[in-house]
Tab-separated table of C-alpha atoms in Angstrom:
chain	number	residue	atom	x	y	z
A	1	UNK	CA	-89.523	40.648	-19.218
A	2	UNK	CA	-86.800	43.201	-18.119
A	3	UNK	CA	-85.052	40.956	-15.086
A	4	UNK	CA	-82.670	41.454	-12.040
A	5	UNK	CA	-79.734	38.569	-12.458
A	6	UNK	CA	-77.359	37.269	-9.788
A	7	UNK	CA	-74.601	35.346	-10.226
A	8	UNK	CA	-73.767	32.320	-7.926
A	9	UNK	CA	-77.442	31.036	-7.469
A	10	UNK	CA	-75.746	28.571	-5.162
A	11	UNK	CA	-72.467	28.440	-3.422
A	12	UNK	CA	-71.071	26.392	-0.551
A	13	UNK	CA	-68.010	28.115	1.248
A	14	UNK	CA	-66.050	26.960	3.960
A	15	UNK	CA	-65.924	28.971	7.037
A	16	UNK	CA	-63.294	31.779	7.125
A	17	UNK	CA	-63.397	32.124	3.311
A	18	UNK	CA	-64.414	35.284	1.385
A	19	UNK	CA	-67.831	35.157	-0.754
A	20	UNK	CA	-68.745	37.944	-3.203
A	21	UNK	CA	-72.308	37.432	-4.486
A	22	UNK	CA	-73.251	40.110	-7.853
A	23	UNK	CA	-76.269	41.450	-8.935
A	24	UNK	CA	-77.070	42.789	-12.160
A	25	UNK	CA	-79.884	45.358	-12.090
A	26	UNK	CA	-82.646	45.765	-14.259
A	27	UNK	CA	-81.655	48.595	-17.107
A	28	UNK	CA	-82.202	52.563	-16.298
A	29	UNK	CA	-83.078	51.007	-12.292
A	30	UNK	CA	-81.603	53.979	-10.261
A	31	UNK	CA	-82.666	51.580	-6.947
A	32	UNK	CA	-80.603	48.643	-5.666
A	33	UNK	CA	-81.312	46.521	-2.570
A	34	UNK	CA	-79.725	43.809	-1.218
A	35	UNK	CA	-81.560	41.396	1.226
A	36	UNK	CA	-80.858	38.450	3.446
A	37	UNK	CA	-83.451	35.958	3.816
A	38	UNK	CA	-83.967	33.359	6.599
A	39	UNK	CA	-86.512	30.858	8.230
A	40	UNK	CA	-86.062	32.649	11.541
A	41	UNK	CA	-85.475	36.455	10.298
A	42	UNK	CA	-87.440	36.936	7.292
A	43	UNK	CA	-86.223	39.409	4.874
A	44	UNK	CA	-83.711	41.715	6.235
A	45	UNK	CA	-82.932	44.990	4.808
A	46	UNK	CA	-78.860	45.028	4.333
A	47	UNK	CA	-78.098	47.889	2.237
A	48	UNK	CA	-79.633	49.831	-0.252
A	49	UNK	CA	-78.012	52.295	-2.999
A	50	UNK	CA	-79.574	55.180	-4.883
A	51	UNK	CA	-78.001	55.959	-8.393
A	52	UNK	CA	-74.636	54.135	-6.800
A	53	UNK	CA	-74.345	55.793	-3.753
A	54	UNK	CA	-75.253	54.279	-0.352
A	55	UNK	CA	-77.988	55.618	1.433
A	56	UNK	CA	-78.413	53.102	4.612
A	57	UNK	CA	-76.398	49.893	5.484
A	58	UNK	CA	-77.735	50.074	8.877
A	59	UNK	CA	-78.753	46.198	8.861
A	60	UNK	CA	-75.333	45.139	7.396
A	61	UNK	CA	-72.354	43.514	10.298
A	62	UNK	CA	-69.909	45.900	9.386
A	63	UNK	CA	-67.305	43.901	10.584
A	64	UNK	CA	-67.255	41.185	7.553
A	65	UNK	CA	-69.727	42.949	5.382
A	66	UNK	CA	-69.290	45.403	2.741
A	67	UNK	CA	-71.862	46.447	-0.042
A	68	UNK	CA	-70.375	48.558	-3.435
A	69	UNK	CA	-71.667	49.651	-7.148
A	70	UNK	CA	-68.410	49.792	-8.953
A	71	UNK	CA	-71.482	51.058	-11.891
A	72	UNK	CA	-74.513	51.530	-12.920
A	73	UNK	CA	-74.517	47.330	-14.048
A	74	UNK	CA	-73.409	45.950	-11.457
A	75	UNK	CA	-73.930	45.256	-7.345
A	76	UNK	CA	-72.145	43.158	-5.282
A	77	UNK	CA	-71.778	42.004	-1.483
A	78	UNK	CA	-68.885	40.519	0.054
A	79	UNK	CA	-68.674	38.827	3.277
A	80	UNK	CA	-64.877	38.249	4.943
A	81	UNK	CA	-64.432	35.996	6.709
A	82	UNK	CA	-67.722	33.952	6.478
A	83	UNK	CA	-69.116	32.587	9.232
A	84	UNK	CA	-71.964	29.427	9.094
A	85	UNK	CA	-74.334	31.631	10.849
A	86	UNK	CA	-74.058	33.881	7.298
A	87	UNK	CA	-75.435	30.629	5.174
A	88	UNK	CA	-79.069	32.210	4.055
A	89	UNK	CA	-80.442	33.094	0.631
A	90	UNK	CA	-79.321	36.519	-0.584
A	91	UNK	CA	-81.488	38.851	-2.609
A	92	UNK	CA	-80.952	41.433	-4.573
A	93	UNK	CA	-83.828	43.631	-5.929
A	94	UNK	CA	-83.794	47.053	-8.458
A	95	UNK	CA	-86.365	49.804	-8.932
A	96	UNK	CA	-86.797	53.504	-10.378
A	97	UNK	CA	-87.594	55.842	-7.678
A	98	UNK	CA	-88.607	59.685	-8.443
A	99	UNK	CA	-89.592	61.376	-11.099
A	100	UNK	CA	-92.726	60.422	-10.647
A	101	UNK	CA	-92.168	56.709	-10.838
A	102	UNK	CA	-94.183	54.554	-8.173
A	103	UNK	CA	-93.333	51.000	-8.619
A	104	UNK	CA	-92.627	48.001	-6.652
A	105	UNK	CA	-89.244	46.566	-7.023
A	106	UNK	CA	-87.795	43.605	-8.939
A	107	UNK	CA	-86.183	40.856	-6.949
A	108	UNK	CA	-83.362	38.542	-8.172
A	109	UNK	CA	-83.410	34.861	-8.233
A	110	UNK	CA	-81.155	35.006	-4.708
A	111	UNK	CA	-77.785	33.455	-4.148
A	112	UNK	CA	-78.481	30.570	-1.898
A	113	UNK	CA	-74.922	30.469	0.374
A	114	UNK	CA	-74.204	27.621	2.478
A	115	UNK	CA	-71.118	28.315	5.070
A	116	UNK	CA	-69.902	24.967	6.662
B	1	UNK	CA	-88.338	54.055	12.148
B	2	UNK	CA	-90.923	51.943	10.111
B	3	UNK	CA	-92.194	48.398	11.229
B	4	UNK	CA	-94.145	45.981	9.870
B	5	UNK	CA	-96.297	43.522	11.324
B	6	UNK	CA	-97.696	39.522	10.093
B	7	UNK	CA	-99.081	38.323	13.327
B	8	UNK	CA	-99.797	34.954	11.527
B	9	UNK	CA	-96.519	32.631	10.608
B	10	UNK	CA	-98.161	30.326	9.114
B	11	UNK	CA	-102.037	29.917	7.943
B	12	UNK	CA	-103.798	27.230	6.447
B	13	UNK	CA	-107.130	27.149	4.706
B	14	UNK	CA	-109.488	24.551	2.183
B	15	UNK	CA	-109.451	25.249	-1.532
B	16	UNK	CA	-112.961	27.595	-1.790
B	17	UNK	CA	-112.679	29.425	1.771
B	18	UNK	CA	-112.141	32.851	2.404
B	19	UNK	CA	-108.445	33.835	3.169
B	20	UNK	CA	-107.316	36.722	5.101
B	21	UNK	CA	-103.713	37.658	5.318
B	22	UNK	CA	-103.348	40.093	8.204
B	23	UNK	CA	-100.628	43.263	8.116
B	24	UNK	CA	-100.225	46.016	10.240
B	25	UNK	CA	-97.587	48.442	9.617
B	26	UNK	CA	-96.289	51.366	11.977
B	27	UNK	CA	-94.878	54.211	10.071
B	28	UNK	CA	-94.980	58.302	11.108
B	29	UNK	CA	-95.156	59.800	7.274
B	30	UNK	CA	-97.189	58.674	4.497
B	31	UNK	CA	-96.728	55.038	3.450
B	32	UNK	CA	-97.012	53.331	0.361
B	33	UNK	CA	-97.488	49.552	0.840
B	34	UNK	CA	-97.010	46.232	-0.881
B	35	UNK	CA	-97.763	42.604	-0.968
B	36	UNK	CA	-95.016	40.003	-2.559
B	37	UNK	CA	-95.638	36.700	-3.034
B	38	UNK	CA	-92.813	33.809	-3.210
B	39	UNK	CA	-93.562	30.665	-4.379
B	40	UNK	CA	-91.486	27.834	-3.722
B	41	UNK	CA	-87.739	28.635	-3.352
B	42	UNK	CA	-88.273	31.059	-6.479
B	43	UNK	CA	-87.430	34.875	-6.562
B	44	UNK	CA	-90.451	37.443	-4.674
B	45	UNK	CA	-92.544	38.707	-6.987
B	46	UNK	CA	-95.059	41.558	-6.374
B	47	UNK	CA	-99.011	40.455	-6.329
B	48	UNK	CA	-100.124	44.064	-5.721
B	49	UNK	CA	-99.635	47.951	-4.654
B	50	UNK	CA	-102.117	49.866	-2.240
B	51	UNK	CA	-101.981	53.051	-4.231
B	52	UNK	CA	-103.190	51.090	-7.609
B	53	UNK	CA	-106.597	50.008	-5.878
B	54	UNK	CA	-106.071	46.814	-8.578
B	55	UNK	CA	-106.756	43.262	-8.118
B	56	UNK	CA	-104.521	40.708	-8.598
B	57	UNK	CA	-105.228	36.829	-9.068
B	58	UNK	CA	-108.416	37.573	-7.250
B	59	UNK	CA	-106.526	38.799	-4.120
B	60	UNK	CA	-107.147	42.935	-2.959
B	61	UNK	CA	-105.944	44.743	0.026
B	62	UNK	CA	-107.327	47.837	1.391
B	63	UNK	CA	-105.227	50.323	2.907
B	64	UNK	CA	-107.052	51.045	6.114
B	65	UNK	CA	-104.666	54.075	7.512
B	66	UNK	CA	-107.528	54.234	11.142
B	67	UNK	CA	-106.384	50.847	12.042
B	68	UNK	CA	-102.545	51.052	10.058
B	69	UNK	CA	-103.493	47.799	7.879
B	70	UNK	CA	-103.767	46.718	4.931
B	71	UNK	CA	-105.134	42.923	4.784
B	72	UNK	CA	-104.381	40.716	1.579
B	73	UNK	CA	-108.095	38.926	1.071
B	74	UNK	CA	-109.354	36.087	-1.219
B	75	UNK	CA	-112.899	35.100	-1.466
B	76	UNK	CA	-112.123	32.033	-2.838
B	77	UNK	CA	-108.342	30.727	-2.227
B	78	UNK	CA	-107.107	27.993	-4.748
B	79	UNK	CA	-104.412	25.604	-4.372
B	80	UNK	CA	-101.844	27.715	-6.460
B	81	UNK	CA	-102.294	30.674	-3.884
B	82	UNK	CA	-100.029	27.948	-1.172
B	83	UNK	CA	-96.886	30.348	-1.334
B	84	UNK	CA	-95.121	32.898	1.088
B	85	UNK	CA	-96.420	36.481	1.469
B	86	UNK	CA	-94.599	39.317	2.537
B	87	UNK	CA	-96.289	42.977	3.031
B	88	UNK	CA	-93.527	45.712	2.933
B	89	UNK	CA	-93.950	48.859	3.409
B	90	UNK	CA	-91.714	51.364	1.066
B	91	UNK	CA	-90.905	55.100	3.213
B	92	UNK	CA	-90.641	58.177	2.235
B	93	UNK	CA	-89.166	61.364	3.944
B	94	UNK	CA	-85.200	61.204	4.745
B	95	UNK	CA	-85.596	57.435	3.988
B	96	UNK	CA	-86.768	57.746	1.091
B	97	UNK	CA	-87.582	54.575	-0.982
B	98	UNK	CA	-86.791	52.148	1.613
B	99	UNK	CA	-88.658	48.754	2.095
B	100	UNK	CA	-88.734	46.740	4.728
B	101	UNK	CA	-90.891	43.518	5.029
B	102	UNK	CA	-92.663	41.693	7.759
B	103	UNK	CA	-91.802	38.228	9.011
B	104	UNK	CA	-93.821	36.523	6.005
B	105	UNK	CA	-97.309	34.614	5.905
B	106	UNK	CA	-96.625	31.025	4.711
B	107	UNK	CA	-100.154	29.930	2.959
B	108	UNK	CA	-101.319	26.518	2.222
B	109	UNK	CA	-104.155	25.682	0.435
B	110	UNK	CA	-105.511	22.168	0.998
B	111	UNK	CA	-107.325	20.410	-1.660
């Protein structure tokens, strides 16, 4: 089974320090999404990039938040400075859109991130 | 702008009743919508698709576009159904591939 991999699955940060979680995506995916989950939010929608290029960060805090495909292998988000209210599990999910294709996505195993 | 709707945080039923997972969605275009499923603290995984009509671990949803829903239902829920369920809805138009999720069902299936 073809899988979406992110690197931490766990990290603990202290407040003001940068975090930069990666996603791998699934081979050929021309999709990426990366999502914030939390008891009291859900799943949040922070940015999503078609064949590396954004298409809507809308639900990202610009301020400390930035989203980037440096390729076609690799996803990441950054937060600087983190803030506790940040600590949440982060997914990251892939999928093949167009061309006919008609598929759910693949989600990650999520980087949990605790912010004290 | 799409939204989707769980009314029902949390929902609890006996192993051998009837479970109903309720989703409404509010979308202008065309949608194309989803169930996940998360089981404990593991990654979202999808149980099913409205446009493949298919049955998945005994759950199906019908796409009911009168009333925008699209219901997860089990005749007969076990205890390995207790998880999290999301419905998403995926856009199309200018936005093209987008999903967004509803707040999540939590299910749990008593013995």
């Amino acid at each position: 089974d073809a899988r979406v991999t992110q690197t931490p699955r766990h990290k603990v940060t202290e407040m003001g320090q940068e975090v930069t979680m990666r996603c791998q995506p699934i081979l050929g995916h021309n999709t990426v999404f990366w999502y914030r989950q939390t008891m009291m939010q859900g799943l949040e929608l922070l940015a999503y990039f078609r064949n590396r290029a954004p298409l809507d960060d809308s639900g990202m805090p610009k301020d400390r938040f930035s989203a980037e495909m440096p390729d076609a292998t690799l996803a990441t988000l950054k937060i600087q400075p983190s803030e506790p209210r940040d600590s949440a599990v982060y997914f990251c999910a892939s999928g093949l859109q167009g061309q006919g294709a008609n598929y759910g996505y693949t989600f990650g195993s999520g980087t949990r991130l605790t912010v004290v | 702008a799409q939204r989707v709707t769980q009314p029902e945080k949390l929902l609890s039923v006996f192993k051998g009743a009837p479970v109903e997972l309720k989703c409404n969605y509010s979308y202008s275009g065309s949608p194309e919508l989803f169930w996940y499923v998360q089981y404990s603290r593991q990654r979202l995984q999808l149980l099913l698709r409205h446009i493949s009509r298919e049955s998945i671990k005994g759950f199906t949803a019908d796409l009911n576009k009168g009333e925008t829903s699209f219901h997860l239902k089990k005749p007969f829920a076990q205890e390995e159904d207790s998880a999290m369920y999301y419905c998403a809805l995926r856009a199309g138009g200018t936005s093209y591939g987008k999903l967004t999720f509803g707040q999540g069902t939590i299910l749990t299936v008593h013995p």
